[in-house]
Tab-separated table of C-alpha atoms in Angstrom:
chain	number	residue	atom	x	y	z
V	1	MET	CA	13.115	28.763	19.558
V	2	ASN	CA	16.213	26.585	19.332
V	3	LYS	CA	16.855	24.553	22.473
V	4	ASN	CA	19.255	21.897	23.643
V	5	VAL	CA	18.034	19.259	26.084
V	6	THR	CA	19.620	16.264	27.745
V	7	THR	CA	17.920	13.086	28.907
V	8	PRO	CA	16.242	12.235	31.183
V	9	LEU	CA	13.719	15.039	30.559
V	10	THR	CA	12.647	16.815	33.743
V	11	ASP	CA	9.197	18.354	34.318
V	12	ASP	CA	10.789	21.829	34.240
V	13	VAL	CA	12.368	21.243	30.834
V	14	ILE	CA	9.139	19.791	29.446
V	15	ALA	CA	7.076	22.727	30.742
V	16	ASP	CA	9.369	25.059	28.796
V	17	LEU	CA	8.908	23.254	25.453
V	18	ARG	CA	6.400	24.738	23.006
V	19	ALA	CA	5.026	23.434	19.715
V	20	GLY	CA	7.385	24.599	16.974
V	21	ASP	CA	10.526	24.711	19.139
V	22	ARG	CA	13.513	23.144	17.422
V	23	VAL	CA	15.286	20.922	19.901
V	24	CYS	CA	18.582	19.019	19.878
V	25	ILE	CA	18.479	15.986	22.168
V	26	THR	CA	21.595	14.507	23.752
V	27	GLY	CA	21.600	11.431	25.956
V	28	THR	CA	20.099	7.969	26.120
V	29	ILE	CA	16.774	7.167	24.462
V	30	LEU	CA	14.870	3.968	23.647
V	31	ALA	CA	13.826	2.858	20.160
V	32	ALA	CA	10.689	0.731	19.725
V	33	ARG	CA	7.925	0.376	17.159
V	34	ASP	CA	4.820	-1.660	16.321
V	35	ALA	CA	5.611	-5.239	17.348
V	36	ALA	CA	7.456	-4.238	20.545
V	37	HIS	CA	4.594	-1.947	21.574
V	38	LYS	CA	2.122	-4.787	21.067
V	39	ARG	CA	4.144	-7.000	23.424
V	40	LEU	CA	4.538	-4.238	26.017
V	41	ALA	CA	0.789	-3.575	25.921
V	42	GLU	CA	0.020	-7.260	26.492
V	43	LEU	CA	2.248	-7.222	29.601
V	44	VAL	CA	0.625	-4.027	30.878
V	45	GLU	CA	-2.808	-5.587	30.415
V	46	LYS	CA	-1.786	-8.679	32.407
V	47	GLY	CA	-0.182	-6.518	35.101
V	48	GLU	CA	3.235	-8.114	34.501
V	49	PRO	CA	6.572	-6.245	34.637
V	50	LEU	CA	7.976	-4.775	31.414
V	51	PRO	CA	11.454	-5.815	30.156
V	52	VAL	CA	12.403	-2.131	30.224
V	53	ASP	CA	11.392	0.638	32.632
V	54	VAL	CA	9.745	3.385	30.569
V	55	ALA	CA	9.461	5.858	33.461
V	56	GLY	CA	11.309	9.074	32.630
V	57	GLN	CA	12.305	7.792	29.179
V	58	ILE	CA	11.911	8.966	25.588
V	59	ILE	CA	10.763	6.341	23.056
V	60	TYR	CA	11.855	6.875	19.452
V	61	TYR	CA	9.529	5.140	17.006
V	62	ALA	CA	12.142	3.610	14.746
V	63	GLY	CA	13.338	0.334	13.267
V	64	PRO	CA	16.843	0.766	11.830
V	65	THR	CA	18.509	-0.874	8.854
V	66	PRO	CA	21.225	-3.387	9.809
V	67	ALA	CA	24.493	-1.782	10.929
V	68	ARG	CA	27.535	-2.218	8.730
V	69	PRO	CA	30.489	-3.794	10.588
V	70	GLY	CA	32.140	-1.183	12.823
V	71	ARG	CA	29.101	1.116	12.886
V	72	PRO	CA	26.785	1.516	15.878
V	73	ILE	CA	23.634	1.440	13.765
V	74	GLY	CA	22.270	1.634	10.237
V	75	SER	CA	19.924	4.297	8.896
V	76	VAL	CA	17.389	5.195	11.555
V	77	GLY	CA	14.651	7.700	10.774
V	78	PRO	CA	11.251	7.971	12.452
V	79	THR	CA	8.260	5.815	11.531
V	80	THR	CA	4.596	6.925	11.581
V	81	SER	CA	3.587	7.444	15.211
V	82	GLY	CA	-0.176	7.024	14.814
V	83	ARG	CA	0.121	3.250	14.714
V	84	MET	CA	1.388	3.380	18.312
V	85	ASP	CA	-1.526	5.547	19.520
V	86	VAL	CA	-3.535	2.581	20.784
V	87	TYR	CA	-0.668	1.548	23.101
V	88	THR	CA	0.645	4.971	24.109
V	89	PRO	CA	-1.653	6.390	26.849
V	90	ALA	CA	-0.921	3.385	29.084
V	91	LEU	CA	2.830	3.947	28.711
V	92	LEU	CA	2.479	7.672	29.414
V	93	ASP	CA	0.477	6.837	32.539
V	94	MET	CA	3.442	4.650	33.594
V	95	GLY	CA	5.760	7.662	33.389
V	96	LEU	CA	6.965	7.785	29.775
V	97	LYS	CA	8.066	11.398	29.238
V	98	GLY	CA	8.720	11.769	25.538
V	99	MET	CA	8.116	10.321	22.114
V	100	ILE	CA	9.879	10.950	18.799
V	101	GLY	CA	8.201	9.999	15.535
V	102	LYS	CA	6.345	11.605	12.662
V	103	GLY	CA	2.696	12.222	11.913
V	104	TYR	CA	-0.567	12.831	13.728
V	105	ARG	CA	-1.421	11.596	17.249
V	106	ASN	CA	-5.015	10.955	18.284
V	107	GLN	CA	-6.880	12.896	20.960
V	108	ALA	CA	-6.332	10.188	23.609
V	109	VAL	CA	-2.557	10.540	23.212
V	110	LYS	CA	-2.690	14.348	23.240
V	111	ASP	CA	-4.769	14.215	26.443
V	112	ALA	CA	-2.322	11.766	28.018
V	113	ILE	CA	0.588	14.076	27.082
V	114	VAL	CA	-1.019	16.968	28.973
V	115	ARG	CA	-2.138	14.772	31.891
V	116	ASN	CA	1.315	13.260	32.401
V	117	ARG	CA	3.424	16.307	31.502
V	118	ALA	CA	5.110	14.712	28.491
V	119	VAL	CA	6.072	15.827	24.985
V	120	TYR	CA	5.790	14.576	21.384
V	121	PHE	CA	8.597	15.461	18.998
V	122	ALA	CA	8.855	14.925	15.232
V	123	ALA	CA	12.108	14.046	13.524
V	124	VAL	CA	12.451	14.508	9.762
V	125	GLY	CA	11.021	11.386	8.173
V	126	GLY	CA	13.322	9.992	5.529
V	127	ALA	CA	16.440	11.718	6.905
V	128	ALA	CA	17.590	8.357	8.228
V	129	ALA	CA	21.190	8.380	7.023
V	130	LEU	CA	21.695	11.852	8.523
V	131	ILE	CA	20.149	10.873	11.867
V	132	ALA	CA	22.414	7.791	11.990
V	133	GLN	CA	25.389	10.199	12.209
V	134	ARG	CA	23.982	11.459	15.535
V	135	VAL	CA	23.909	7.987	17.130
V	136	GLU	CA	27.034	7.200	19.147
V	137	ALA	CA	26.058	3.776	20.430
V	138	ALA	CA	23.148	1.369	20.218
V	139	ARG	CA	22.295	-2.044	21.633
V	140	VAL	CA	19.285	-4.337	21.662
V	141	ILE	CA	17.840	-4.565	25.180
V	142	ALA	CA	14.658	-6.609	24.578
V	143	TYR	CA	12.825	-8.718	21.995
V	144	GLU	CA	15.865	-9.488	19.826
V	145	ASP	CA	13.715	-11.978	17.879
V	146	LEU	CA	11.806	-9.033	16.393
V	147	GLY	CA	14.834	-8.030	14.307
V	148	PRO	CA	14.344	-4.429	13.151
V	149	GLU	CA	11.453	-4.131	15.614
V	150	ALA	CA	13.492	-5.082	18.724
V	151	ILE	CA	13.729	-2.562	21.578
V	152	ARG	CA	17.031	-0.706	21.443
V	153	GLU	CA	18.834	1.676	23.763
V	154	MET	CA	20.568	4.439	21.823
V	155	ARG	CA	23.008	7.154	22.863
V	156	VAL	CA	22.388	10.201	20.699
V	157	VAL	CA	24.210	13.515	20.372
V	158	ASP	CA	22.407	16.620	19.084
V	159	PHE	CA	19.534	14.626	17.579
V	160	PRO	CA	17.474	17.322	15.764
V	161	VAL	CA	13.709	17.227	16.415
V	162	ILE	CA	10.828	19.693	16.574
V	163	VAL	CA	8.105	19.912	19.224
V	164	VAL	CA	4.675	18.914	17.842
V	165	ASN	CA	2.485	18.395	20.921
V	166	ASP	CA	3.296	20.132	24.216
V	167	ILE	CA	1.696	20.166	27.683
V	168	HIS	CA	0.064	23.514	26.927
V	169	GLY	CA	-2.147	21.998	24.204
V	170	GLY	CA	-0.018	23.267	21.318
V	171	ASP	CA	-0.142	21.239	18.102
V	172	LEU	CA	2.378	22.180	15.420
V	173	TYR	CA	0.623	20.211	12.662
V	174	GLU	CA	-2.593	22.198	13.196
V	175	GLN	CA	-0.832	25.551	13.670
V	176	GLY	CA	1.517	25.093	10.698
V	177	ARG	CA	-1.213	24.153	8.263
V	178	LEU	CA	-3.507	27.002	9.358
V	179	GLN	CA	-0.714	29.466	8.703
V	180	PHE	CA	-0.237	28.392	5.084
V	181	GLU	CA	-3.655	27.068	4.019
V	182	ARG	CA	-5.293	28.809	1.033
V	183	GLU	CA	-8.996	28.737	0.226
V	184	VAL	CA	-9.945	27.160	-3.097
V	185	GLY	CA	-10.026	29.837	-5.779
V	186	SER	CA	-8.153	32.417	-3.723
T	1	MET	CA	14.418	-15.590	-30.242
T	2	ARG	CA	16.971	-14.277	-27.747
T	3	GLU	CA	18.022	-16.326	-24.739
T	4	ILE	CA	18.557	-14.586	-21.393
T	5	ASP	CA	19.842	-16.439	-18.346
T	6	VAL	CA	17.680	-15.691	-15.297
T	7	ALA	CA	20.901	-15.269	-13.298
T	8	GLU	CA	21.393	-12.019	-15.200
T	9	ILE	CA	17.938	-10.850	-14.093
T	10	ARG	CA	18.697	-11.922	-10.508
T	11	ASP	CA	21.947	-9.922	-10.366
T	12	ALA	CA	20.315	-6.875	-11.935
T	13	VAL	CA	17.512	-6.924	-9.351
T	14	ALA	CA	20.045	-7.095	-6.503
T	15	ARG	CA	22.003	-4.125	-7.918
T	16	LEU	CA	18.868	-2.061	-8.529
T	17	ALA	CA	17.651	-2.569	-4.944
T	18	ILE	CA	20.910	-1.260	-3.484
T	19	ASP	CA	21.252	1.557	-6.014
T	20	ALA	CA	17.681	2.747	-5.404
T	21	CYS	CA	18.067	2.772	-1.625
T	22	TYR	CA	21.443	4.608	-1.562
T	23	HIS	CA	21.220	7.039	-4.480
T	24	LEU	CA	18.383	9.532	-4.656
T	25	GLY	CA	17.456	10.374	-8.242
T	26	ASP	CA	18.698	13.627	-9.822
T	27	ASP	CA	15.065	14.677	-10.363
T	28	VAL	CA	14.327	14.606	-6.616
T	29	VAL	CA	17.673	16.132	-5.583
T	30	GLY	CA	17.105	18.931	-8.103
T	31	PHE	CA	13.655	19.557	-6.661
T	32	PHE	CA	15.084	19.813	-3.116
T	33	GLU	CA	17.781	22.243	-4.325
T	34	ARG	CA	15.153	24.596	-5.748
T	35	ALA	CA	12.741	24.118	-2.844
T	36	VAL	CA	15.299	24.988	-0.169
T	37	ASP	CA	15.158	28.551	-1.558
T	38	GLU	CA	11.528	28.694	-2.689
T	39	GLU	CA	9.676	27.328	0.359
T	40	GLU	CA	8.215	30.201	2.388
T	41	SER	CA	8.117	28.327	5.682
T	42	GLU	CA	11.321	28.472	7.718
T	43	ALA	CA	10.707	25.017	9.196
T	44	GLY	CA	10.051	23.791	5.657
T	45	ARG	CA	13.345	25.182	4.333
T	46	ASP	CA	15.105	23.475	7.224
T	47	VAL	CA	13.499	20.172	6.209
T	48	PHE	CA	14.793	20.541	2.631
T	49	GLN	CA	18.257	21.375	3.947
T	50	GLN	CA	18.247	18.199	6.053
T	51	LEU	CA	16.994	16.123	3.118
T	52	LEU	CA	19.809	17.425	0.883
T	53	GLU	CA	22.373	16.587	3.580
T	54	ASN	CA	20.746	13.191	4.029
T	55	ALA	CA	21.026	12.395	0.305
T	56	ALA	CA	24.708	13.414	0.370
T	57	VAL	CA	25.475	11.278	3.446
T	58	ALA	CA	23.658	8.266	1.973
T	59	ARG	CA	25.585	8.591	-1.289
T	60	THR	CA	29.033	9.001	0.239
T	61	GLU	CA	28.660	6.615	3.205
T	62	ASN	CA	26.756	3.871	1.339
T	63	LEU	CA	23.798	4.102	3.705
T	64	PRO	CA	20.118	3.712	2.890
T	65	LEU	CA	18.427	7.113	2.427
T	66	CYS	CA	15.577	5.924	4.636
T	67	GLN	CA	15.437	3.093	7.168
T	68	ASP	CA	12.258	1.967	5.431
T	69	THR	CA	13.763	0.262	2.414
T	70	GLY	CA	10.300	-0.937	1.537
T	71	LEU	CA	8.831	-3.920	-0.168
T	72	ALA	CA	10.540	-4.399	-3.520
T	73	VAL	CA	8.035	-3.506	-6.237
T	74	VAL	CA	9.304	-4.755	-9.604
T	75	PHE	CA	7.898	-3.822	-13.010
T	76	LEU	CA	9.161	-6.295	-15.595
T	77	GLU	CA	8.593	-5.585	-19.282
T	78	VAL	CA	9.472	-8.692	-21.242
T	79	GLY	CA	9.988	-8.607	-24.986
T	80	GLN	CA	7.968	-11.383	-26.585
T	81	ASP	CA	11.040	-12.659	-28.448
T	82	VAL	CA	12.880	-13.398	-25.194
T	83	HIS	CA	13.332	-16.953	-23.939
T	84	PHE	CA	14.440	-17.241	-20.312
T	85	VAL	CA	16.863	-20.067	-19.491
T	86	GLY	CA	18.671	-21.266	-16.381
T	87	GLY	CA	15.705	-21.593	-14.044
T	88	ASP	CA	12.453	-20.085	-12.893
T	89	LEU	CA	12.134	-16.329	-13.522
T	90	GLY	CA	10.012	-15.572	-10.438
T	91	SER	CA	12.439	-17.390	-8.136
T	92	ALA	CA	15.358	-15.519	-9.715
T	93	ILE	CA	13.737	-12.167	-8.988
T	94	ASP	CA	13.104	-13.146	-5.362
T	95	GLU	CA	16.710	-14.328	-5.089
T	96	GLY	CA	17.817	-10.944	-6.425
T	97	VAL	CA	15.771	-9.212	-3.732
T	98	ARG	CA	17.195	-11.579	-1.094
T	99	ARG	CA	20.795	-10.839	-2.135
T	100	GLY	CA	20.330	-7.105	-2.616
T	101	TYR	CA	18.697	-6.606	0.763
T	102	ALA	CA	21.357	-8.741	2.520
T	103	ASP	CA	24.449	-7.379	0.725
T	104	GLY	CA	23.244	-3.764	0.901
T	105	PHE	CA	22.405	-3.873	4.637
T	106	LEU	CA	18.822	-2.948	3.755
T	107	ARG	CA	15.973	-3.486	6.212
T	108	LYS	CA	13.810	-6.571	5.900
T	109	SER	CA	10.232	-5.340	6.239
T	110	SER	CA	8.102	-8.195	4.884
T	111	VAL	CA	5.865	-10.165	7.279
T	112	THR	CA	3.804	-13.284	6.557
T	113	ALA	CA	0.318	-13.916	7.950
T	114	PRO	CA	-0.311	-10.154	7.998
T	115	PHE	CA	-3.459	-10.223	10.135
T	116	THR	CA	-2.233	-12.768	12.692
T	117	GLU	CA	1.384	-13.713	13.475
T	118	ARG	CA	3.075	-11.058	11.294
T	119	LYS	CA	6.316	-13.043	11.192
T	120	ASN	CA	9.207	-11.367	9.354
T	121	THR	CA	10.316	-13.406	6.310
T	122	GLY	CA	13.874	-12.345	7.165
T	123	ASP	CA	14.947	-11.610	3.587
T	124	ASN	CA	12.387	-9.073	2.335
T	125	THR	CA	10.902	-11.547	-0.135
T	126	PRO	CA	8.630	-11.927	-1.944
T	127	ALA	CA	8.987	-9.152	-4.518
T	128	VAL	CA	5.749	-7.511	-5.643
T	129	LEU	CA	6.034	-8.373	-9.327
T	130	HIS	CA	4.112	-6.786	-12.215
T	131	THR	CA	4.923	-8.331	-15.581
T	132	SER	CA	3.881	-7.199	-19.041
T	133	ILE	CA	4.688	-8.630	-22.442
T	134	VAL	CA	5.874	-6.113	-25.047
T	135	PRO	CA	7.285	-6.308	-28.598
T	136	GLY	CA	11.021	-6.910	-29.036
T	137	ASP	CA	13.793	-9.018	-27.528
T	138	ARG	CA	14.745	-6.967	-24.489
T	139	VAL	CA	13.805	-6.978	-20.818
T	140	LYS	CA	13.240	-3.737	-18.882
T	141	ILE	CA	13.396	-4.019	-15.111
T	142	THR	CA	12.209	-1.162	-12.900
T	143	LEU	CA	12.621	-1.627	-9.151
T	144	ALA	CA	10.934	0.680	-6.632
T	145	PRO	CA	11.434	0.125	-2.883
T	146	LYS	CA	8.004	1.157	-1.525
T	147	GLY	CA	7.888	2.265	2.094
T	148	GLY	CA	4.937	1.601	4.359
T	149	GLY	CA	4.223	5.087	5.715
T	150	ALA	CA	3.084	6.618	2.431
T	151	GLU	CA	1.577	3.394	1.107
T	152	ASN	CA	-0.674	3.327	4.194
T	153	MET	CA	-2.134	6.726	3.268
T	154	SER	CA	-3.074	5.624	-0.251
T	155	ALA	CA	-6.741	5.067	-1.150
T	156	LEU	CA	-9.089	3.854	-3.854
T	157	SER	CA	-12.690	4.829	-4.530
T	158	MET	CA	-15.242	3.527	-7.006
T	159	LEU	CA	-16.859	6.850	-7.927
T	160	LYS	CA	-20.148	7.168	-9.765
T	161	PRO	CA	-19.640	8.212	-13.414
T	162	SER	CA	-21.835	11.271	-12.734
T	163	GLN	CA	-19.181	12.590	-10.310
T	164	GLY	CA	-16.838	13.089	-13.265
T	165	ARG	CA	-13.753	15.279	-13.137
T	166	PRO	CA	-14.794	17.256	-10.010
T	167	GLY	CA	-15.263	13.976	-8.160
T	168	VAL	CA	-11.789	12.845	-9.155
T	169	VAL	CA	-10.225	16.144	-8.038
T	170	ASP	CA	-12.026	16.094	-4.676
T	171	PHE	CA	-11.026	12.502	-3.944
T	172	VAL	CA	-7.343	13.101	-4.753
T	173	VAL	CA	-7.135	16.335	-2.706
T	174	ASP	CA	-9.015	14.747	0.197
T	175	THR	CA	-6.660	11.757	0.200
T	176	VAL	CA	-3.591	14.026	0.270
T	177	ALA	CA	-5.155	16.141	3.057
T	178	LYS	CA	-5.740	13.036	5.180
T	179	ALA	CA	-2.213	11.789	4.497
T	180	GLY	CA	-0.723	15.003	5.922
T	181	PRO	CA	2.500	14.544	7.865
T	182	ASN	CA	2.083	10.753	8.029
T	183	ALA	CA	3.130	10.281	4.409
T	184	CYS	CA	6.420	12.235	4.724
T	185	PRO	CA	5.623	15.205	2.487
T	186	PRO	CA	6.571	16.603	0.064
T	187	MET	CA	4.840	13.698	-1.597
T	188	VAL	CA	4.593	12.438	-5.126
T	189	VAL	CA	0.971	11.595	-5.883
T	190	GLY	CA	0.203	8.838	-8.378
T	191	VAL	CA	-3.365	8.792	-9.687
T	192	GLY	CA	-4.965	6.027	-11.747
T	193	VAL	CA	-8.384	6.747	-13.246
T	194	GLY	CA	-10.549	4.183	-15.027
T	195	SER	CA	-9.986	0.515	-15.833
T	196	THR	CA	-11.150	-1.831	-13.053
T	197	PHE	CA	-10.597	-1.915	-9.289
T	198	GLU	CA	-7.109	-3.445	-9.552
T	199	GLY	CA	-6.396	-1.757	-12.880
T	200	ALA	CA	-6.752	1.720	-11.407
T	201	ALA	CA	-4.375	0.847	-8.557
T	202	LEU	CA	-1.785	-0.473	-10.978
T	203	LEU	CA	-2.038	2.669	-13.146
T	204	ALA	CA	-1.439	4.781	-10.031
T	205	LYS	CA	1.573	2.719	-8.974
T	206	HIS	CA	3.029	2.729	-12.469
T	207	SER	CA	2.688	6.519	-12.754
T	208	LEU	CA	5.062	6.863	-9.764
T	209	MET	CA	7.886	5.539	-11.965
T	210	ARG	CA	7.898	8.857	-13.834
T	211	GLU	CA	10.481	11.568	-13.137
T	212	VAL	CA	9.558	14.460	-10.872
T	213	GLY	CA	8.944	17.493	-13.100
T	214	SER	CA	7.562	15.493	-16.040
T	215	SER	CA	4.075	16.061	-17.482
T	216	ASN	CA	1.717	13.605	-19.076
T	217	PRO	CA	2.056	13.988	-22.870
T	218	GLU	CA	-1.735	14.092	-23.188
T	219	PRO	CA	-2.847	17.727	-22.649
T	220	ARG	CA	-6.138	16.830	-20.882
T	221	LEU	CA	-4.160	14.769	-18.320
T	222	ALA	CA	-1.318	17.297	-17.997
T	223	GLU	CA	-3.881	19.994	-17.264
T	224	LEU	CA	-5.498	17.818	-14.560
T	225	GLU	CA	-2.047	17.154	-13.060
T	226	ASP	CA	-1.379	20.898	-12.854
T	227	GLU	CA	-4.701	21.622	-11.158
T	228	LEU	CA	-4.224	18.786	-8.650
T	229	GLU	CA	-0.718	20.018	-7.831
T	230	ARG	CA	-2.019	23.549	-7.139
T	231	ARG	CA	-4.915	22.283	-5.041
T	232	CYS	CA	-2.685	19.957	-2.984
T	233	ASN	CA	-0.142	22.706	-2.346
T	234	ASP	CA	-2.930	25.082	-1.276
T	235	LEU	CA	-3.655	22.682	1.626
T	236	GLY	CA	-0.724	24.296	3.472
T	237	ILE	CA	0.517	20.958	4.856
T	238	GLY	CA	4.072	21.713	3.763
T	239	PRO	CA	7.317	19.761	4.127
T	240	GLN	CA	6.888	17.083	6.822
T	241	GLY	CA	3.466	18.557	7.628
T	242	LEU	CA	5.016	21.457	9.554
T	243	GLY	CA	3.125	24.009	7.432
T	244	GLY	CA	4.315	25.448	4.142
T	245	ARG	CA	3.728	25.986	0.435
T	246	ILE	CA	5.234	22.760	-0.867
T	247	THR	CA	3.118	19.722	0.026
T	248	VAL	CA	3.626	17.757	-3.195
T	249	MET	CA	6.622	17.503	-5.504
T	250	ASP	CA	4.442	16.359	-8.375
T	251	VAL	CA	1.142	14.726	-9.307
T	252	PHE	CA	1.039	12.081	-12.052
T	253	VAL	CA	-2.208	10.957	-13.662
T	254	GLU	CA	-2.729	7.983	-15.953
T	255	ASP	CA	-6.088	6.847	-17.246
T	256	ALA	CA	-7.609	3.943	-19.124
T	257	PRO	CA	-11.064	3.025	-20.455
T	258	ALA	CA	-13.576	2.127	-17.737
T	259	HIS	CA	-16.798	0.088	-17.598
T	260	ILE	CA	-19.957	2.029	-18.560
T	261	ALA	CA	-21.024	1.793	-14.893
T	262	SER	CA	-17.687	2.714	-13.269
T	263	LEU	CA	-15.273	5.521	-12.460
T	264	PRO	CA	-12.493	3.943	-10.363
T	265	VAL	CA	-9.920	6.355	-8.890
T	266	ALA	CA	-6.778	5.149	-7.141
T	267	VAL	CA	-4.406	7.480	-5.314
T	268	ASN	CA	-1.007	5.996	-4.534
T	269	ILE	CA	1.022	8.228	-2.251
T	270	GLN	CA	4.810	8.264	-2.494
T	271	CYS	CA	6.944	9.878	0.210
T	272	HIS	CA	9.752	12.283	-0.733
T	273	SER	CA	12.177	9.353	-0.744
T	274	ALA	CA	10.888	8.625	-4.252
T	275	ARG	CA	13.177	5.783	-5.179
T	276	HIS	CA	13.126	3.820	-8.423
T	277	LYS	CA	15.874	2.558	-10.692
T	278	GLN	CA	15.719	0.935	-14.077
T	279	VAL	CA	17.858	-1.188	-16.389
T	280	VAL	CA	17.334	-2.643	-19.849
T	281	ILE	CA	18.855	-6.034	-20.622
């Protein structure tokens, strides 16, 4: 199914998303990756407030190239999500509603997605120049010292993604591979 | 004896870094053009369509193909009749990386103290430099920006010699299966067999400098490459791991003599953004 969604994602919209759906996202999302997640997790552990409210938000796992003068952002494709798995259930329990990245999530994240009615999307890894054309505006909102790993707020228009893990237990990576796998010697 | 000013090497390195990150090679573009028709999976065909558009946007807009512009891996083949003048060669190569990554608006992805502070060096130095001395009076520079996602899914195993060819095949296929969507398939798989622990890894890395679609000139290695390609594609992982027939673009195997006790196998995974550029000075 092809679907268009706008942020913030509501529970009704999320309930309607199924693994394999192709979705175009329009609205405001956050971008954060390894180093920013480590800092957020340290704050969560200490019970201190985060520099950004993740409730209701989508986090895009991405660290862009520097923007050329006059451009909102450089190339900005997804990074491998699995490295964020250790930090993710806590953020989902705080109300994070969506994640965009690429690659496998662990069982703890998949469970937290179902428990919190959230969704995990994949963008096409390595399509970073193309995705940059869908970013209207971007600004650093926390941890500027981290350079490419700072937390950014981005306004995107028709950002193409595909649903990997949904609240119904669907997993596109498992389903897709099963459909095309061939036994040795067949 | 031929004198070469290291400034010439520095400027070439800077140009190669930018060229590699903006301009996808004809071998990879050609593969995508065929695959967009041949892939059976609809989601997979859509991936190839997006990757073709991405390569076109990067080329025309002077944008990096991928935000991960990698660590700069440099293979330097130095003719033994060359004498470098004008400064230190290693520093010149790092300065070339520094300038290329700054002038080309490429991402700086190098961090010091990797298991503690992980502080960004801010200029993507140092280069990862592999130098060899060859006959002649020329210098060949090959620069490959190597992204982290696929590098992280690479692996090395010291097999027992009794495991032989089947052991090599199983280890390569298992490594590709584990890499799955994390390594941004369709991948290029570089395999180094033999030599020592570090020698096998270097063979694997060096094999990734070959063009997609090429075969090893040695029949016994070309035949192994073909079998590995079939086996990897039978995994069904497909473009971006969404399921499909095309999981790898190519598999390259290089081998070298090993110790009587050893069978090292290194598998270096390359994402579809298979970037490397070369110049001879």
